[in-house]
C-alpha positions as a Markdown table, in Angstrom:
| # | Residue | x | y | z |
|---|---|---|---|---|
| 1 | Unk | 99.1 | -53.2 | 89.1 |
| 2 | Unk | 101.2 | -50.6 | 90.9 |
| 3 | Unk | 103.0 | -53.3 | 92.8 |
| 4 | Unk | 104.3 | -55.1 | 89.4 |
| 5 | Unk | 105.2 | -52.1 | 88.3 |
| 6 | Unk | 107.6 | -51.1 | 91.1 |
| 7 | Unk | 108.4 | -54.5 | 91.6 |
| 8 | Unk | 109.3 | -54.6 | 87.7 |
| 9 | Unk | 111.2 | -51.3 | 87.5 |
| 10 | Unk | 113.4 | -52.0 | 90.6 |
| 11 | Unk | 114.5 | -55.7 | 88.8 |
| 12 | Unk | 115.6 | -53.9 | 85.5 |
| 13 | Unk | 117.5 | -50.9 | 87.2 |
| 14 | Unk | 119.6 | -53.6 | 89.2 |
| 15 | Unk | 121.5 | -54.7 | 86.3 |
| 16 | Unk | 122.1 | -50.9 | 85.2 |
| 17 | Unk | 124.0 | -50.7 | 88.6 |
| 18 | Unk | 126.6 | -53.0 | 87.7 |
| 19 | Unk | 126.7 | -52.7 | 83.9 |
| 20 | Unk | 129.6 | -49.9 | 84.8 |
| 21 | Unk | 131.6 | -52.9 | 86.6 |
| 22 | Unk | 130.5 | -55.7 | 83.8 |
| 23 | Unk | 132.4 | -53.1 | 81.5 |
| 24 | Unk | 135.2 | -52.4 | 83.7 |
| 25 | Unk | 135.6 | -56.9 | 83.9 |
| 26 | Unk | 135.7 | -56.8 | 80.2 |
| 27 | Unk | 138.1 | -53.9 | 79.2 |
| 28 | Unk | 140.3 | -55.1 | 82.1 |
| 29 | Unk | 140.6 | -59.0 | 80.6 |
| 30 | Unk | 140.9 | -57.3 | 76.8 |
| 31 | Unk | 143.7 | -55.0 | 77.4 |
| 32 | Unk | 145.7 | -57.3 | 80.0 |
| 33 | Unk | 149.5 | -57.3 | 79.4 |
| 34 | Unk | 149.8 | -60.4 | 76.8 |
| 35 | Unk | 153.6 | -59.7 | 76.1 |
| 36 | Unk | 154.9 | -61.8 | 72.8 |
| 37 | Unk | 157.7 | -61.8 | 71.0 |
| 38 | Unk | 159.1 | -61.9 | 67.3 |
| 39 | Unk | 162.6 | -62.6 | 67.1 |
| 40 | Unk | 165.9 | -62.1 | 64.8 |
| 41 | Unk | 163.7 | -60.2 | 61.6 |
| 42 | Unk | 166.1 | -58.7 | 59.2 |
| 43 | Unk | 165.6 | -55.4 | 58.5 |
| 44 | Unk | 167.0 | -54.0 | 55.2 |
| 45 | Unk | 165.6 | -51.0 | 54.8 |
| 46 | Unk | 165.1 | -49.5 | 58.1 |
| 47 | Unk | 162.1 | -49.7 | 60.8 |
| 48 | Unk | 158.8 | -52.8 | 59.7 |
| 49 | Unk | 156.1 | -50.3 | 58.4 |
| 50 | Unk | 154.1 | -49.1 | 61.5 |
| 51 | Unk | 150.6 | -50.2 | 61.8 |
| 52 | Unk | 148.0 | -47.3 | 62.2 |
| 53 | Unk | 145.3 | -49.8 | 63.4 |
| 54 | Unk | 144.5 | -48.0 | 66.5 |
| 55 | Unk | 145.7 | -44.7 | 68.3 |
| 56 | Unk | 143.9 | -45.3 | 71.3 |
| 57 | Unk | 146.1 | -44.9 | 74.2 |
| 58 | Unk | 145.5 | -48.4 | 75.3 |
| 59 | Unk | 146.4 | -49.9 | 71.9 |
| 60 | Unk | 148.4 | -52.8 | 71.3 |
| 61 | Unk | 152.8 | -51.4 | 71.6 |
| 62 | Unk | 155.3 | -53.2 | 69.8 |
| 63 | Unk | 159.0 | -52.3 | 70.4 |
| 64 | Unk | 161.3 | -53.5 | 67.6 |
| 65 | Unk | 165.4 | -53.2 | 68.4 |
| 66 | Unk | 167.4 | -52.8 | 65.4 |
| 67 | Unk | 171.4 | -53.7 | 66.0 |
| 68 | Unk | 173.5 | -50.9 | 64.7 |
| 69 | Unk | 176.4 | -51.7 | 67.0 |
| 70 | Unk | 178.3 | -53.3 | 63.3 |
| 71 | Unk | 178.8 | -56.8 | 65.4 |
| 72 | Unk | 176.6 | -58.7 | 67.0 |
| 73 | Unk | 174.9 | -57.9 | 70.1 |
| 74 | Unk | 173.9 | -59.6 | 73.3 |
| 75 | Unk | 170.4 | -58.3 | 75.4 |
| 76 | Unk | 168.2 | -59.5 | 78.0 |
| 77 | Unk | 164.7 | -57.5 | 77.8 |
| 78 | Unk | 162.4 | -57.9 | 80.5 |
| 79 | Unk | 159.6 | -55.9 | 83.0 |
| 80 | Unk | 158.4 | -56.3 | 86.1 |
| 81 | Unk | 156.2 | -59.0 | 84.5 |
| 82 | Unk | 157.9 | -60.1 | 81.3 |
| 83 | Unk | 161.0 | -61.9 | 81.2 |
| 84 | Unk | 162.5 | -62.3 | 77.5 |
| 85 | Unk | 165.8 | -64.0 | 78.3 |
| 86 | Unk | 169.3 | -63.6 | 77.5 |
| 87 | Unk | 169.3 | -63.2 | 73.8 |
| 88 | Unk | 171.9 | -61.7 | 70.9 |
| 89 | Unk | 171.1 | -60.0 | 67.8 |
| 90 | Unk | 173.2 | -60.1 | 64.3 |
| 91 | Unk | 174.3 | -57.1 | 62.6 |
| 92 | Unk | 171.6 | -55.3 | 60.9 |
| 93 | Unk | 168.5 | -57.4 | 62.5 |
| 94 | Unk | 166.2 | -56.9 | 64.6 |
| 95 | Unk | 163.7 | -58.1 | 67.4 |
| 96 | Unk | 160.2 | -57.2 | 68.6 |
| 97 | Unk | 158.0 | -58.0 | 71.0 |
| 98 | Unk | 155.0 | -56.3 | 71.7 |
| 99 | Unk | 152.2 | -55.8 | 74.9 |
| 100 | Unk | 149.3 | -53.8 | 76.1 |
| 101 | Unk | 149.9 | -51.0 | 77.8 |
| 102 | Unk | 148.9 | -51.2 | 82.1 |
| 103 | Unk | 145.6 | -49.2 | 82.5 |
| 104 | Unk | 147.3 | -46.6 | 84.7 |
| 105 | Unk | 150.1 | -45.7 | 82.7 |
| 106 | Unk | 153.2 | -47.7 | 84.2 |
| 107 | Unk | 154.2 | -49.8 | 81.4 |
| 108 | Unk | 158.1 | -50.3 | 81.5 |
| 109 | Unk | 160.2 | -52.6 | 79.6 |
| 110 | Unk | 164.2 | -52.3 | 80.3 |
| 111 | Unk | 166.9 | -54.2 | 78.3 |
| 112 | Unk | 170.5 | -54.7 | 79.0 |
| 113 | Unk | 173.0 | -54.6 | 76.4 |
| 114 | Unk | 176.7 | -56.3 | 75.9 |
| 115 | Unk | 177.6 | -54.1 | 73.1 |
| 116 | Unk | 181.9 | -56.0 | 72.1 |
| 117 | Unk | 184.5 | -53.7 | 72.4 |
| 118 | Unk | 182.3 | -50.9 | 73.8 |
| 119 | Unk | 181.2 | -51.4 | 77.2 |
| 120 | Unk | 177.4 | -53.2 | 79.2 |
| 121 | Unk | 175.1 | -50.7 | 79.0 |
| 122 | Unk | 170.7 | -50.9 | 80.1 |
| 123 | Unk | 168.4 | -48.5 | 78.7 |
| 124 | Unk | 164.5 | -48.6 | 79.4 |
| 125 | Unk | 162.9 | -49.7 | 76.0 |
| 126 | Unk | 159.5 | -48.5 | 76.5 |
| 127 | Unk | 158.9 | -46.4 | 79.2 |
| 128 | Unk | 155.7 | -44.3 | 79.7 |
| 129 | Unk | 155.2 | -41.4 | 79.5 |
| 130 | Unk | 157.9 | -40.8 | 77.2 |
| 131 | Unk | 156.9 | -43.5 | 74.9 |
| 132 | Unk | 152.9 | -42.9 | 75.1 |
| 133 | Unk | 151.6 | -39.2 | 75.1 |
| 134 | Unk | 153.2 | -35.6 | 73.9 |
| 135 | Unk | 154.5 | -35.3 | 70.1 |
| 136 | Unk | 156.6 | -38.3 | 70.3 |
| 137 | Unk | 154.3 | -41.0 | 71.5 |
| 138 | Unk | 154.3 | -44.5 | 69.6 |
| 139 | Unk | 152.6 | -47.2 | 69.0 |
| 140 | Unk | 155.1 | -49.3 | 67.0 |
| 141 | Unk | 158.5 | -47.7 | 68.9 |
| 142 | Unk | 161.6 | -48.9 | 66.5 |
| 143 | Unk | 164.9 | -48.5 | 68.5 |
| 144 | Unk | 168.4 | -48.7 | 66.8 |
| 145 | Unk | 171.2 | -49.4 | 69.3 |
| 146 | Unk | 173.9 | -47.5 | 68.6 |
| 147 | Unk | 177.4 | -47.1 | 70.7 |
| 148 | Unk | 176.5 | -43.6 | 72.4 |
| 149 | Unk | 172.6 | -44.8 | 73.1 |
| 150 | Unk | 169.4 | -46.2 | 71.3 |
| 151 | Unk | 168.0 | -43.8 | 68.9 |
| 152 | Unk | 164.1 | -43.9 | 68.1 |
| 153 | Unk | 162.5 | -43.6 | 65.0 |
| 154 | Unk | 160.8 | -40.5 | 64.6 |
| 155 | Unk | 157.8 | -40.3 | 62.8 |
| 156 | Unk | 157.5 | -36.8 | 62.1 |
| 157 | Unk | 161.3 | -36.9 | 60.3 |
| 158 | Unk | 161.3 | -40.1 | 59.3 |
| 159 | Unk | 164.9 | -40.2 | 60.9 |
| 160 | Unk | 166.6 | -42.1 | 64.0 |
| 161 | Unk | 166.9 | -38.9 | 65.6 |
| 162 | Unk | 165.3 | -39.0 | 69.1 |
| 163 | Unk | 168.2 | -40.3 | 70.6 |
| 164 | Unk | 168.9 | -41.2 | 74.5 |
| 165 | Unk | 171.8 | -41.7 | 76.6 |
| 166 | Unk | 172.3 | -44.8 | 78.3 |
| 167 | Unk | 171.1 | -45.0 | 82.4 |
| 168 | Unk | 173.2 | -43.8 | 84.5 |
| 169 | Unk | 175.6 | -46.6 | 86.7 |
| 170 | Unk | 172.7 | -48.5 | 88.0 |
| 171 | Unk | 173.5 | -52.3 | 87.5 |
| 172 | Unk | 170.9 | -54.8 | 86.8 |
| 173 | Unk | 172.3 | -57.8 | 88.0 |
Protein backbone atom coordinates (compact mmCIF):
# COMPACT_ATOMS: atom_id res chain seq x y z
CA UNK A 1 0.00 0.00 0.00
CA UNK A 2 2.87 2.33 0.78
CA UNK A 3 4.36 1.76 -2.60
CA UNK A 4 1.00 3.03 -4.48
CA UNK A 5 1.05 5.67 -2.47
CA UNK A 6 4.50 7.08 -3.25
CA UNK A 7 4.20 5.85 -6.51
CA UNK A 8 0.77 7.84 -6.69
CA UNK A 9 1.90 11.02 -5.08
CA UNK A 10 5.13 11.37 -7.14
CA UNK A 11 2.79 11.05 -10.65
CA UNK A 12 0.43 14.01 -9.48
CA UNK A 13 3.29 16.35 -8.28
CA UNK A 14 4.90 15.99 -11.87
CA UNK A 15 2.31 17.94 -13.49
CA UNK A 16 2.51 20.67 -10.66
CA UNK A 17 6.19 21.14 -11.81
CA UNK A 18 5.31 22.36 -15.09
CA UNK A 19 1.86 23.92 -14.58
CA UNK A 20 4.19 27.33 -14.03
CA UNK A 21 5.60 26.78 -17.74
CA UNK A 22 1.89 25.47 -19.18
CA UNK A 23 0.92 29.11 -17.87
CA UNK A 24 3.90 30.91 -19.06
CA UNK A 25 2.95 28.91 -23.02
CA UNK A 26 -0.48 30.33 -22.62
CA UNK A 27 -0.06 33.97 -21.50
CA UNK A 28 2.85 34.12 -24.01
CA UNK A 29 0.39 32.98 -27.27
CA UNK A 30 -2.56 35.39 -25.62
CA UNK A 31 -0.72 38.54 -25.34
CA UNK A 32 1.58 38.01 -28.61
CA UNK A 33 1.95 41.26 -30.77
CA UNK A 34 -1.28 40.86 -33.18
CA UNK A 35 -0.89 44.46 -34.65
CA UNK A 36 -4.11 45.66 -36.78
CA UNK A 37 -5.19 48.43 -38.21
CA UNK A 38 -8.31 50.81 -38.64
CA UNK A 39 -7.88 53.34 -41.26
CA UNK A 40 -9.02 57.01 -42.40
CA UNK A 41 -12.02 57.30 -39.32
CA UNK A 42 -13.27 60.80 -39.20
CA UNK A 43 -13.16 62.36 -36.12
CA UNK A 44 -15.51 65.30 -35.49
CA UNK A 45 -15.46 65.77 -32.15
CA UNK A 46 -12.00 64.98 -30.98
CA UNK A 47 -10.29 61.52 -29.70
CA UNK A 48 -12.93 57.78 -30.29
CA UNK A 49 -14.12 57.32 -26.60
CA UNK A 50 -11.43 55.25 -24.79
CA UNK A 51 -12.25 51.82 -23.78
CA UNK A 52 -11.76 51.08 -19.96
CA UNK A 53 -11.89 47.27 -20.62
CA UNK A 54 -8.77 46.49 -18.96
CA UNK A 55 -5.89 48.48 -17.15
CA UNK A 56 -3.66 45.60 -16.92
CA UNK A 57 -0.32 46.62 -18.11
CA UNK A 58 -0.44 44.00 -20.74
CA UNK A 59 -3.81 45.16 -22.14
CA UNK A 60 -4.68 45.48 -25.58
CA UNK A 61 -2.90 49.54 -26.98
CA UNK A 62 -4.52 51.28 -29.60
CA UNK A 63 -2.81 54.39 -31.07
CA UNK A 64 -5.17 56.68 -33.02
CA UNK A 65 -3.40 59.76 -35.14
CA UNK A 66 -5.58 62.63 -35.64
CA UNK A 67 -4.31 65.18 -38.70
CA UNK A 68 -4.28 68.58 -37.47
CA UNK A 69 -1.69 69.73 -39.95
CA UNK A 70 -5.06 71.75 -42.04
CA UNK A 71 -3.97 69.60 -45.39
CA UNK A 72 -3.51 66.39 -45.89
CA UNK A 73 -0.84 64.38 -44.51
CA UNK A 74 1.51 61.58 -45.66
CA UNK A 75 2.90 58.74 -42.86
CA UNK A 76 4.46 55.52 -42.87
CA UNK A 77 4.01 53.80 -39.20
CA UNK A 78 5.86 50.84 -38.50
CA UNK A 79 8.05 48.72 -35.56
CA UNK A 80 10.58 46.47 -35.50
CA UNK A 81 7.86 43.92 -36.31
CA UNK A 82 4.96 45.86 -37.93
CA UNK A 83 5.06 47.44 -41.15
CA UNK A 84 1.92 49.68 -41.94
CA UNK A 85 2.94 51.24 -45.29
CA UNK A 86 3.19 54.49 -46.77
CA UNK A 87 -0.13 55.95 -46.14
CA UNK A 88 -1.84 59.74 -46.07
CA UNK A 89 -4.48 61.15 -43.89
CA UNK A 90 -7.24 63.98 -44.83
CA UNK A 91 -7.75 66.92 -42.75
CA UNK A 92 -9.42 66.31 -39.65
CA UNK A 93 -9.26 62.22 -39.83
CA UNK A 94 -7.78 59.92 -38.30
CA UNK A 95 -6.04 56.34 -38.13
CA UNK A 96 -5.49 53.61 -35.58
CA UNK A 97 -4.07 50.62 -35.29
CA UNK A 98 -3.70 48.82 -32.25
CA UNK A 99 -1.23 45.79 -30.51
CA UNK A 100 -0.25 44.01 -27.34
CA UNK A 101 2.28 45.29 -25.65
CA UNK A 102 5.91 42.89 -25.63
CA UNK A 103 6.10 41.16 -22.19
CA UNK A 104 9.26 43.03 -21.17
CA UNK A 105 8.35 46.38 -21.87
CA UNK A 106 9.86 47.29 -25.33
CA UNK A 107 6.95 48.02 -27.36
CA UNK A 108 7.88 50.77 -29.97
CA UNK A 109 5.98 51.99 -32.81
CA UNK A 110 7.66 55.11 -34.99
CA UNK A 111 5.96 56.98 -37.87
CA UNK A 112 7.31 59.30 -40.28
CA UNK A 113 5.48 62.29 -41.30
CA UNK A 114 5.42 64.50 -44.80
CA UNK A 115 3.65 67.39 -43.19
CA UNK A 116 3.24 70.15 -47.06
CA UNK A 117 4.82 73.24 -46.72
CA UNK A 118 6.31 72.39 -43.26
CA UNK A 119 9.09 70.11 -43.46
CA UNK A 120 9.57 65.53 -42.97
CA UNK A 121 9.52 64.97 -39.63
CA UNK A 122 9.39 61.04 -37.35
CA UNK A 123 8.18 60.89 -33.97
CA UNK A 124 7.86 57.49 -31.92
CA UNK A 125 4.02 56.91 -31.61
CA UNK A 126 4.06 54.60 -28.79
CA UNK A 127 7.03 54.23 -27.01
CA UNK A 128 7.25 52.58 -23.54
CA UNK A 129 7.74 53.62 -20.84
CA UNK A 130 6.38 56.91 -21.60
CA UNK A 131 3.25 55.60 -23.02
CA UNK A 132 2.70 52.65 -20.38
CA UNK A 133 3.41 53.46 -16.62
CA UNK A 134 3.67 56.98 -14.43
CA UNK A 135 0.49 59.47 -14.49
CA UNK A 136 0.35 59.59 -18.22
CA UNK A 137 0.18 55.98 -19.26
CA UNK A 138 -2.55 54.89 -21.89
CA UNK A 139 -4.23 52.35 -23.14
CA UNK A 140 -6.11 54.01 -26.04
CA UNK A 141 -3.11 56.90 -26.89
CA UNK A 142 -4.86 59.54 -29.33
CA UNK A 143 -2.08 61.66 -31.05
CA UNK A 144 -2.94 64.96 -33.01
CA UNK A 145 -0.09 65.95 -35.38
CA UNK A 146 0.38 69.31 -35.23
CA UNK A 147 3.33 71.55 -37.14
CA UNK A 148 5.61 71.93 -33.92
CA UNK A 149 5.03 68.03 -32.75
CA UNK A 150 2.21 65.43 -31.94
CA UNK A 151 0.32 66.38 -28.96
CA UNK A 152 -1.44 63.45 -26.77
CA UNK A 153 -4.61 63.42 -25.34
CA UNK A 154 -4.53 63.79 -21.74
CA UNK A 155 -6.90 62.11 -19.78
CA UNK A 156 -6.64 63.93 -16.61
CA UNK A 157 -7.46 67.56 -18.67
CA UNK A 158 -9.28 66.26 -21.26
CA UNK A 159 -6.95 68.48 -23.51
CA UNK A 160 -4.18 67.86 -26.31
CA UNK A 161 -1.69 69.01 -23.99
CA UNK A 162 1.16 66.58 -23.51
CA UNK A 163 2.87 67.66 -26.31
CA UNK A 164 6.47 66.42 -27.88
CA UNK A 165 8.93 67.71 -30.05
CA UNK A 166 9.80 65.93 -33.11
CA UNK A 167 13.24 63.47 -33.03
CA UNK A 168 16.05 65.04 -33.40
CA UNK A 169 17.90 64.71 -37.25
CA UNK A 170 17.90 61.06 -37.32
CA UNK A 171 16.62 59.90 -40.82
CA UNK A 172 14.60 56.83 -41.37
CA UNK A 173 15.24 56.06 -44.77
Amino acid sequence: MLLATLSYTTQMDIPKRHLSLFILIIFITTYSSNAGTNNNIPVPYGPSPPTYASSSPYAKKTVEIINDIGSIVSYHCKSKDDDFGVRSLQVDSSWSFSFGRQIFGRSLFFCYFVLPKIGSYWFDIYKEPRDSSGEFWCNNCVWKIRPLGPCRFNKITHEFDLCYPWNKNKSLY
